Short mmCIF file of C-alpha atoms and ligand atoms in Angstrom, two decimals:
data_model
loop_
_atom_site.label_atom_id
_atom_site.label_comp_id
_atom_site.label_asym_id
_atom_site.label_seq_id
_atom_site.Cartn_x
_atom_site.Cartn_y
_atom_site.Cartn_z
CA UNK A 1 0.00 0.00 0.00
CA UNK A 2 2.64 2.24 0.90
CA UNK A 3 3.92 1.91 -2.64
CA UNK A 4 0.74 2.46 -3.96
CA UNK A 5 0.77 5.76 -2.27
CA UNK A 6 4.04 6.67 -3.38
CA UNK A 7 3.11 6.27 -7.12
CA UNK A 8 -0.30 7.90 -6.80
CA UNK A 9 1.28 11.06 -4.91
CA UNK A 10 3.79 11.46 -8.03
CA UNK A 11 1.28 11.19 -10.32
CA UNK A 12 -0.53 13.86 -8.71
CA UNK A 13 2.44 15.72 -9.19
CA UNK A 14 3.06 15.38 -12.54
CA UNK A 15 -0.37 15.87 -13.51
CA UNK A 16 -0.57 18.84 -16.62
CA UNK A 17 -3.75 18.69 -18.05
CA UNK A 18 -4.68 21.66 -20.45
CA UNK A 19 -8.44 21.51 -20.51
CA UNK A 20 -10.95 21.57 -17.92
CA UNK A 21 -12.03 17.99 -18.92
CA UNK A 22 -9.14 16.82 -18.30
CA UNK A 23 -8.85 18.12 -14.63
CA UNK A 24 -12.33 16.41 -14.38
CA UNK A 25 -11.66 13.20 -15.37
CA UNK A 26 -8.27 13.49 -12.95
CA UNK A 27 -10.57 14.13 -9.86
CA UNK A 28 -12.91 11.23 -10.99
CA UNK A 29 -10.19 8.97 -11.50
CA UNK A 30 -9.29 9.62 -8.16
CA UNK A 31 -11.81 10.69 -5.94
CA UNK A 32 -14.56 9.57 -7.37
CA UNK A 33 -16.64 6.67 -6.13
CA UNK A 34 -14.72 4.29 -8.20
CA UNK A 35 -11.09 6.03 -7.64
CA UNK A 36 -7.74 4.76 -6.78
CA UNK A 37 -7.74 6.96 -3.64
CA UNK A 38 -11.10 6.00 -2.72
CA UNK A 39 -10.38 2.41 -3.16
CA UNK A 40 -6.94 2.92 -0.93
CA UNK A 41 -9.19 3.87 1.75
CA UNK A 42 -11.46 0.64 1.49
CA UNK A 43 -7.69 -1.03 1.58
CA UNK A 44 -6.72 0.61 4.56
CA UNK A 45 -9.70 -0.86 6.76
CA UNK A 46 -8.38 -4.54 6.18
CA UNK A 47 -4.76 -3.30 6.93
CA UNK A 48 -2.86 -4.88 10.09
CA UNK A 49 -3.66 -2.24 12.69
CA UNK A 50 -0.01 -1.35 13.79
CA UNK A 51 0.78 -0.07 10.40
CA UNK A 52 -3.05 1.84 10.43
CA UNK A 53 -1.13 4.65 11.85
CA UNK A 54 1.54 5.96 9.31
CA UNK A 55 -0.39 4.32 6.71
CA UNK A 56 -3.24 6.98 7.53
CA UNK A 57 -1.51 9.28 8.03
CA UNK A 58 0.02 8.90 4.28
CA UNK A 59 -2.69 8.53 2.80
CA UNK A 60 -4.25 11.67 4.46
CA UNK A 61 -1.53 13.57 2.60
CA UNK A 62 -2.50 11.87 -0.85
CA UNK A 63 -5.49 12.70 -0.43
CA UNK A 64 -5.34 16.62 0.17
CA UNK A 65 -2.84 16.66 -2.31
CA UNK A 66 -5.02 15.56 -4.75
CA UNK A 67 -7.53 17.85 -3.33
CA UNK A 68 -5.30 20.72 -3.29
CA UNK A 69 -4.00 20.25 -6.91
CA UNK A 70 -7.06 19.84 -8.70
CA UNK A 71 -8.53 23.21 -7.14
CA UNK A 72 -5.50 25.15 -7.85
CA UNK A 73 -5.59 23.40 -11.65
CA UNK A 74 -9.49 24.68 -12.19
CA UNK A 75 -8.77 27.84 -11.10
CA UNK A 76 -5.97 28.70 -12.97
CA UNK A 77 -8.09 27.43 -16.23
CA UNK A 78 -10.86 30.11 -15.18
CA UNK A 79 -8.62 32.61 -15.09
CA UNK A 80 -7.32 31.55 -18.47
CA UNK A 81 -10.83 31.39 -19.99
CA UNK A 82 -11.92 34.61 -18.26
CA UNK A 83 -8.83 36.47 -20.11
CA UNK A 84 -9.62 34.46 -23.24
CA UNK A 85 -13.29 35.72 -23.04
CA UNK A 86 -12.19 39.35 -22.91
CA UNK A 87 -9.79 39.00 -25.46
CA UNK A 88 -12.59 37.66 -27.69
CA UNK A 89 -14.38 40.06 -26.35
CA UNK A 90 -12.32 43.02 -28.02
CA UNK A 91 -12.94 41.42 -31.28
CA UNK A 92 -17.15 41.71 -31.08
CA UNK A 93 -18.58 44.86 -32.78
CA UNK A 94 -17.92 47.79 -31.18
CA UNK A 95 -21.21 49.49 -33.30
CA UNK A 96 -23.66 47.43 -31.65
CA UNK A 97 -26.02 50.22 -29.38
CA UNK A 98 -25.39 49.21 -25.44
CA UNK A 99 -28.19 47.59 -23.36
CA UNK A 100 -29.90 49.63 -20.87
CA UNK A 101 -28.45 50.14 -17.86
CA UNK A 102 -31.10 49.24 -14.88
CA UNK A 103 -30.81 52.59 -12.31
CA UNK A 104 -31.77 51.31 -8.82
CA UNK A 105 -34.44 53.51 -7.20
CA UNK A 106 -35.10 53.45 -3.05
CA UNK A 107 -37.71 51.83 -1.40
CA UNK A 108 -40.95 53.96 -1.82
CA UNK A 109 -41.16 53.74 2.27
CA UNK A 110 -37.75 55.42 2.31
CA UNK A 111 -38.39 57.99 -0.41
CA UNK A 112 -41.52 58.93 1.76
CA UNK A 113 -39.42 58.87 5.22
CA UNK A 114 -36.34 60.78 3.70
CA UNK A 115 -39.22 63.48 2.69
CA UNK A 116 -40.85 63.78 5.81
CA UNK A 117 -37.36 64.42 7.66
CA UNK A 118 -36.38 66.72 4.68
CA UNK A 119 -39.41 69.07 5.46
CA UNK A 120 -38.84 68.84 9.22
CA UNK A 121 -35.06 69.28 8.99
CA UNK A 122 -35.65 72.09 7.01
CA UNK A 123 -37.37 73.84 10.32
CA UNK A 124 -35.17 73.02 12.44
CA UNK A 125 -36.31 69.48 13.45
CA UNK A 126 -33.19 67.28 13.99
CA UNK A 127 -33.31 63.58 13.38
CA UNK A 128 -32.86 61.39 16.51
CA UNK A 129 -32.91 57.49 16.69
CA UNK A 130 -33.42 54.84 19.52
CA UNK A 131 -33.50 50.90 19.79
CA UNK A 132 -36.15 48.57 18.65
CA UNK A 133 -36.01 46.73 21.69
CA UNK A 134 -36.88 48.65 24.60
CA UNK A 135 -37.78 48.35 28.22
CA UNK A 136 -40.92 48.68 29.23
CA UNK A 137 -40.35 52.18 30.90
CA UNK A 138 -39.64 53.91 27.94
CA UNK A 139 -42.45 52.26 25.91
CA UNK A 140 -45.28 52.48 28.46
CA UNK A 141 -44.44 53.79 31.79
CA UNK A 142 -42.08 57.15 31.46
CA UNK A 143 -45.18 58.11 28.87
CA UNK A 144 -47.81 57.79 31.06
CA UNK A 145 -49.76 54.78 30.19
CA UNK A 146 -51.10 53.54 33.08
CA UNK A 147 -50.54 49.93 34.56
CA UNK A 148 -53.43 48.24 33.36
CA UNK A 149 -53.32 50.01 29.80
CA UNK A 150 -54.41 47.46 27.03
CA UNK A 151 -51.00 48.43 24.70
CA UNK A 152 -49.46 46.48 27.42
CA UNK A 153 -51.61 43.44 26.88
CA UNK A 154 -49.31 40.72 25.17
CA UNK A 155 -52.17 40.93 22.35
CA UNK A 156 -50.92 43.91 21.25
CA UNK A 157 -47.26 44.23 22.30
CA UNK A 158 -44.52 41.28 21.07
CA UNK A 159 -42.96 40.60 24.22
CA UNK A 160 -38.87 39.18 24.46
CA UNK A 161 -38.76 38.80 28.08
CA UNK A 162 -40.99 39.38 31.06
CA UNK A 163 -39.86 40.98 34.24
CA UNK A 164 -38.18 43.12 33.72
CA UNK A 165 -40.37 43.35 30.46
CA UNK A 166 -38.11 43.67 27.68
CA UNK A 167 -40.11 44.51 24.48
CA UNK A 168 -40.50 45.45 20.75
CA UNK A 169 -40.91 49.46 20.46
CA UNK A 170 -44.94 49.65 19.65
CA UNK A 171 -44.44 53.15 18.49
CA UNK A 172 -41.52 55.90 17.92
CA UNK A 173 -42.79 57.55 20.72
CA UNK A 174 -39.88 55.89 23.45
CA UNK A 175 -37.48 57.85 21.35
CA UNK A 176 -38.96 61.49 22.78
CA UNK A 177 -38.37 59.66 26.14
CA UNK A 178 -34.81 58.51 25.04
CA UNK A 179 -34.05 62.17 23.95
CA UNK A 180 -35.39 63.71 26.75
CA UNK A 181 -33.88 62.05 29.31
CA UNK A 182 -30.12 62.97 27.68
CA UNK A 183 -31.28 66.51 26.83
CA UNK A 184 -32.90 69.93 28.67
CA UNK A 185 -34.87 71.88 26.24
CA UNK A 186 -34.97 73.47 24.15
CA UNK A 187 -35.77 70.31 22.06
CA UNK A 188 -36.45 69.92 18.48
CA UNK A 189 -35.94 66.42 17.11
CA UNK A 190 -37.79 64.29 14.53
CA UNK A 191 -37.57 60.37 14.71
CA UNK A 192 -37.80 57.85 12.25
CA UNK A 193 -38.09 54.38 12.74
CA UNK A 194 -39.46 50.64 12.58
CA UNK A 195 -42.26 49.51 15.21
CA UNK A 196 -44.08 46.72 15.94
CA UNK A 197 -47.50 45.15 16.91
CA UNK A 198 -49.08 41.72 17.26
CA UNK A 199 -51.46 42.52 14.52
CA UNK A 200 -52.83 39.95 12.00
CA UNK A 201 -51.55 40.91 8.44
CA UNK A 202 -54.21 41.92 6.29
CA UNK A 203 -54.08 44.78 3.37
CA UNK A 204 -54.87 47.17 5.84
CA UNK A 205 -52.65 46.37 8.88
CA UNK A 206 -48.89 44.49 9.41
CA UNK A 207 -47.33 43.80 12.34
CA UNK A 208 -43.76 45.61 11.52
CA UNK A 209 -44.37 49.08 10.29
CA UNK A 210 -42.80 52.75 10.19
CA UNK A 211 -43.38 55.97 11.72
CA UNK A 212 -41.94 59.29 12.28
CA UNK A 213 -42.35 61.22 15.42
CA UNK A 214 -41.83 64.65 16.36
CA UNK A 215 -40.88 66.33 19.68
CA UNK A 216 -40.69 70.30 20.28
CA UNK A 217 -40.21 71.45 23.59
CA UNK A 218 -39.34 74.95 24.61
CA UNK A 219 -40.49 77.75 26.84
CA UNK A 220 -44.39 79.08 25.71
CA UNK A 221 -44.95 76.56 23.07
CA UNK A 222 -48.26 76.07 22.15
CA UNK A 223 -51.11 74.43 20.31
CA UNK A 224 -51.15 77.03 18.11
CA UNK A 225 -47.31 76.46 16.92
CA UNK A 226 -48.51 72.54 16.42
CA UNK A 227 -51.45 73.20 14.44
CA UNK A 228 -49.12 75.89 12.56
CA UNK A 229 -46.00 73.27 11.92
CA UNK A 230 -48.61 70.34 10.86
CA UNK A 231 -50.12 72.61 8.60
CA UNK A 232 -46.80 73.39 7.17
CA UNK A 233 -45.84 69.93 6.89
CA UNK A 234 -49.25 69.05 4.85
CA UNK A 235 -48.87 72.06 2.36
CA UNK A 236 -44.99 70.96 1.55
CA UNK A 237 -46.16 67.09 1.49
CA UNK A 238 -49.35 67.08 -0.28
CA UNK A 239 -49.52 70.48 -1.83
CA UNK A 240 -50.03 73.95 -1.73
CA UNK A 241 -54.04 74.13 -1.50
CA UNK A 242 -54.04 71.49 1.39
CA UNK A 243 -56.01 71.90 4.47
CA UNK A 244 -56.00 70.68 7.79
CA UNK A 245 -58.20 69.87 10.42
CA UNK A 246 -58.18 68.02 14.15
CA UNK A 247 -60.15 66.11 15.82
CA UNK A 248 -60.23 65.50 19.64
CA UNK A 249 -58.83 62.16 20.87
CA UNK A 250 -56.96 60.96 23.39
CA UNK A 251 -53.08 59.70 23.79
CA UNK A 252 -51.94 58.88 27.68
CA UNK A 253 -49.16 61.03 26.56
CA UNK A 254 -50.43 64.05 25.37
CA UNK A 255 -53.12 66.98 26.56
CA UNK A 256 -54.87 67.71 25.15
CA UNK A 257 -54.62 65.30 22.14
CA UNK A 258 -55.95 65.16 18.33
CA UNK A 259 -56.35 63.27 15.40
CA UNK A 260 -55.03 65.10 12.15
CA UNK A 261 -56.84 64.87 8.87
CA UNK A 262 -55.55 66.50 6.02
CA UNK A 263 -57.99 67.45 2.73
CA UNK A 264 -58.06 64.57 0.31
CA UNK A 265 -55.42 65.45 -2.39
CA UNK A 266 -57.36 63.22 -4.85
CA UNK A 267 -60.53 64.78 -4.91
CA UNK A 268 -59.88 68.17 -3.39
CA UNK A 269 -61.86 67.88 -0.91
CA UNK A 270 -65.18 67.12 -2.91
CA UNK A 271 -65.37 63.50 -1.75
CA UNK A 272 -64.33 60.17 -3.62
CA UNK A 273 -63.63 56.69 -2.68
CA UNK A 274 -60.30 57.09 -1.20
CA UNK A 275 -61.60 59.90 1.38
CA UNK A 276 -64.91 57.58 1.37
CA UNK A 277 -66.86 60.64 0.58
CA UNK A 278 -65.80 62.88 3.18
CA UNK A 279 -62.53 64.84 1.70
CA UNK A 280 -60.63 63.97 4.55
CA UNK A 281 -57.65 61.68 5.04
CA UNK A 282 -56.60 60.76 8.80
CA UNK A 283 -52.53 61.78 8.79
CA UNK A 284 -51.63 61.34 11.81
CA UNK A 285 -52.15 61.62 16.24
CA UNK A 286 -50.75 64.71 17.82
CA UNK A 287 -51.22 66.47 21.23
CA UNK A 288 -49.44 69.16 23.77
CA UNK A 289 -47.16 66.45 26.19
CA UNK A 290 -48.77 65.81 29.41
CA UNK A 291 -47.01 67.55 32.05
CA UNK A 292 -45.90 63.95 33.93
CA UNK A 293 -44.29 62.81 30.88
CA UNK A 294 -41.84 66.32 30.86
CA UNK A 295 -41.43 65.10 34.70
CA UNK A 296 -41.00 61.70 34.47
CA UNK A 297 -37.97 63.00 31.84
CA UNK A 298 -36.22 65.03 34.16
CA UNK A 299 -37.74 68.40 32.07
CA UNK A 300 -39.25 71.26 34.71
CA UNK A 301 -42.93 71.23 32.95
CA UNK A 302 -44.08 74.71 34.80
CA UNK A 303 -41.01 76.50 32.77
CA UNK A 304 -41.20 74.39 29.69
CA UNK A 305 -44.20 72.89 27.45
CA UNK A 306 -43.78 71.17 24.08
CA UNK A 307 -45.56 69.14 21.53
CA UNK A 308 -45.69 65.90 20.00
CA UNK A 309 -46.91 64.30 16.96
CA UNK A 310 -46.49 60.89 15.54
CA UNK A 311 -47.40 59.36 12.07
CA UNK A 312 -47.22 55.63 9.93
CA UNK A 313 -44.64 56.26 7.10
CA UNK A 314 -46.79 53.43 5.69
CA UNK A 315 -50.01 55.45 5.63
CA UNK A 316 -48.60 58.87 4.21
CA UNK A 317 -47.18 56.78 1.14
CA UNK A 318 -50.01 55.09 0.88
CA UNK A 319 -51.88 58.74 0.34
CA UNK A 320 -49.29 59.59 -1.26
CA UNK A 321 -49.12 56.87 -3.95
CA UNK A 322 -52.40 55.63 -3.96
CA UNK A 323 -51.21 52.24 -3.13
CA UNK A 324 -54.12 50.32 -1.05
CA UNK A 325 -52.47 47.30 -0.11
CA UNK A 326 -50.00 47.68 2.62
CA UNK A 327 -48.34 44.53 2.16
CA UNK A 328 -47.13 45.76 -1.12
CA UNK A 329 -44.47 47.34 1.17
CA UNK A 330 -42.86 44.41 2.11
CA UNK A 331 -43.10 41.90 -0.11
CA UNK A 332 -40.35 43.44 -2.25
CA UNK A 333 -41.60 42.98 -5.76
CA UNK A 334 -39.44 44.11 -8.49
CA UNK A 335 -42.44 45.04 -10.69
CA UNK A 336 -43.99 47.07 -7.52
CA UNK A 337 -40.45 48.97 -6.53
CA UNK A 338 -39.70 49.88 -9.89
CA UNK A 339 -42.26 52.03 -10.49
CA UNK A 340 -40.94 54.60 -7.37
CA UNK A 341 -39.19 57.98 -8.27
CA UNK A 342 -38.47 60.40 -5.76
CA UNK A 343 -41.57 62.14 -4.17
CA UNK A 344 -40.87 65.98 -5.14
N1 LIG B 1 -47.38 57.31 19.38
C1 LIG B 1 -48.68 57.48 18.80
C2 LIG B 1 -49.06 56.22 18.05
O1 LIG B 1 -48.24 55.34 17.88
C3 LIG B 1 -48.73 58.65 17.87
C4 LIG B 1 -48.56 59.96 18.58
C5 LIG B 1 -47.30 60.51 18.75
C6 LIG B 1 -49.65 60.65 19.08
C7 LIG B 1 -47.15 61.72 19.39
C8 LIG B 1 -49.50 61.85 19.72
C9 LIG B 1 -48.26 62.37 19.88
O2 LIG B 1 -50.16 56.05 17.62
#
């Protein structure tokens, strides 16, 4: 056997194929099923057992020589085709017209996010970011959701650990807490990001979505500056001739708190089936912050006040683009994502 070895490992060594048949044939000659090194190591289980040893140990070495050479041999031959391919290459017809080029375009969820921090930014609203899994006190507690508050019900909220409860964000909003807590007014931040709910997926819902929130805190800010900056932002998002209006509602962490439609951009306001008749699209929740969120910050709420506002990045493209089914957004569907150019 030893012998045996001995010639095979020369061979190895003097093997010079030129094609990449050859090299094939090589590796099934001798590693294949049927191979000479294969059928050394159906040998080597009858061998006397005091020679099983450096006879292994020998044949270990054939064997990754082999391996070794016939890897380095097919891809030296690539390289060689791959040069011989440009050279023919430089001999095709240099006349022919060129294929189009594919441009990449973003994700229509980030073309709508990049907007809404473009027309923020542009007012002084700088971006701020926070984790996706956060503790319960920045989620519920530090923004004044009370204990037995149904966002906290494991229906709603995807839960990692319990006690401490360590969660997935269910809305943008721990951010604010994040940025008060490292910061004394005044404040002026908007934040992007991913949330998520234990929602069934449907066309209207999905449990992993996007918002942006926004956070102004200052001395003598008031609802009047919030109804003036949403305003702002609905002009610059969905045009000129857009309206606003709000509607009471209630958020644990704002007071008082309101729903913000903004005139239906398809219809003008006359009524069609994307308003469903009234001329009014919901945009997003917004509200002065309750005074025992600024305290449970660390922020003096009889000097300072602020607002808040908070919207699905989702939704406003959705306006935006007419697109009904939110799913659309994630599946990632060539044919659906090419059809996105920048929102202007
Ligand atoms: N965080 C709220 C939500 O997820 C939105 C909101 C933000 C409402 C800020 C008011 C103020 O629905």
């Amino acid at each position: 056997m030893t012998e045996k070895i001995e010639t095979l490992l020369n061979e190895v060594a003097a093997f010079a194929p030129k094609t990449w048949d050859e090299v094939e044939a090589f590796r099934i000659r001798m590693l294949g099923k049927k191979g000479a090194v294969t059928a050394l190591f159906d040998q080597f289980k009858a061998a006397p057992a005091e020679q099983k040893r450096t006879l292994g140990q020998a044949m270990n070495r054939l064997k990754s020589a082999t391996v070794e050479k016939i890897n380095e041999l097919k891809a030296r031959l690539e390289e060689l085709a791959l040069s011989s391919a440009e050279a023919s290459a430089a001999a095709l017809d240099m006349t022919r017209p060129a294929g189009a080029d594919r441009v990449g375009s973003r994700h229509p969820i980030s073309l709508v996010r990049n907007r809404i921090l473009e027309i923020f930014g542009r007012i002084g609203f700088v971006p701020a970011e926070g984790p996706e899994i956060e503790d319960d006190w920045h989620v519920f507690t530090a923004l004044n959701f009370p204990p037995e508050h149904p966002a906290r019900d494991m229906q709603d909220t995807f839960f990692i650990e319990k006690d401490p409860d360590i969660l997935l964000r269910t809305h943008t909003s721990s951010i604010q807490v994040r940025v008060m807590q490292s910061q004394q007014p005044p404040i002026r931040v908007i934040c992007p990001g991913r949330v998520f709910r234990n929602e069934a997926i449907s066309y209207r819902a999905h449990c992993i979505f996007h918002q942006v929130e926004g956070l102004y805190i200052d001395e003598n800010v008031s609802f009047a500056d919030l109804k003036q900056t949403i305003l702002h932002f609905a002009k610059e998002m969905f045009g000129e001739k857009s309206e606003i209006r709000m509607r009471p509602s209630y958020f644990p962490f704002t007071e008082p708190s309101t729903e913000v439609d903004v005139s239906c951009n398809l219809c003008g306001g006359k009524g069609c089936p994307v308003c469903k008749y009234t001329g009014w699209l919901e945009i997003m929740g917004a509200g002065m912050v309750d005074p025992n969120v600024l305290e449970a910050c660390g922020i003096d709420s009889k000097r300072y006040s602020g607002f808040a506002f908070g919207m699905g990045v989702e939704r406003i493209a959705m306006l935006k683009y007419g697109v009904k089914d939110l799913r659309l957004y994630f599946e990632n569907d060539l044919r659906f994502l090419r059809q996105f150019t920048p929102v202007i």
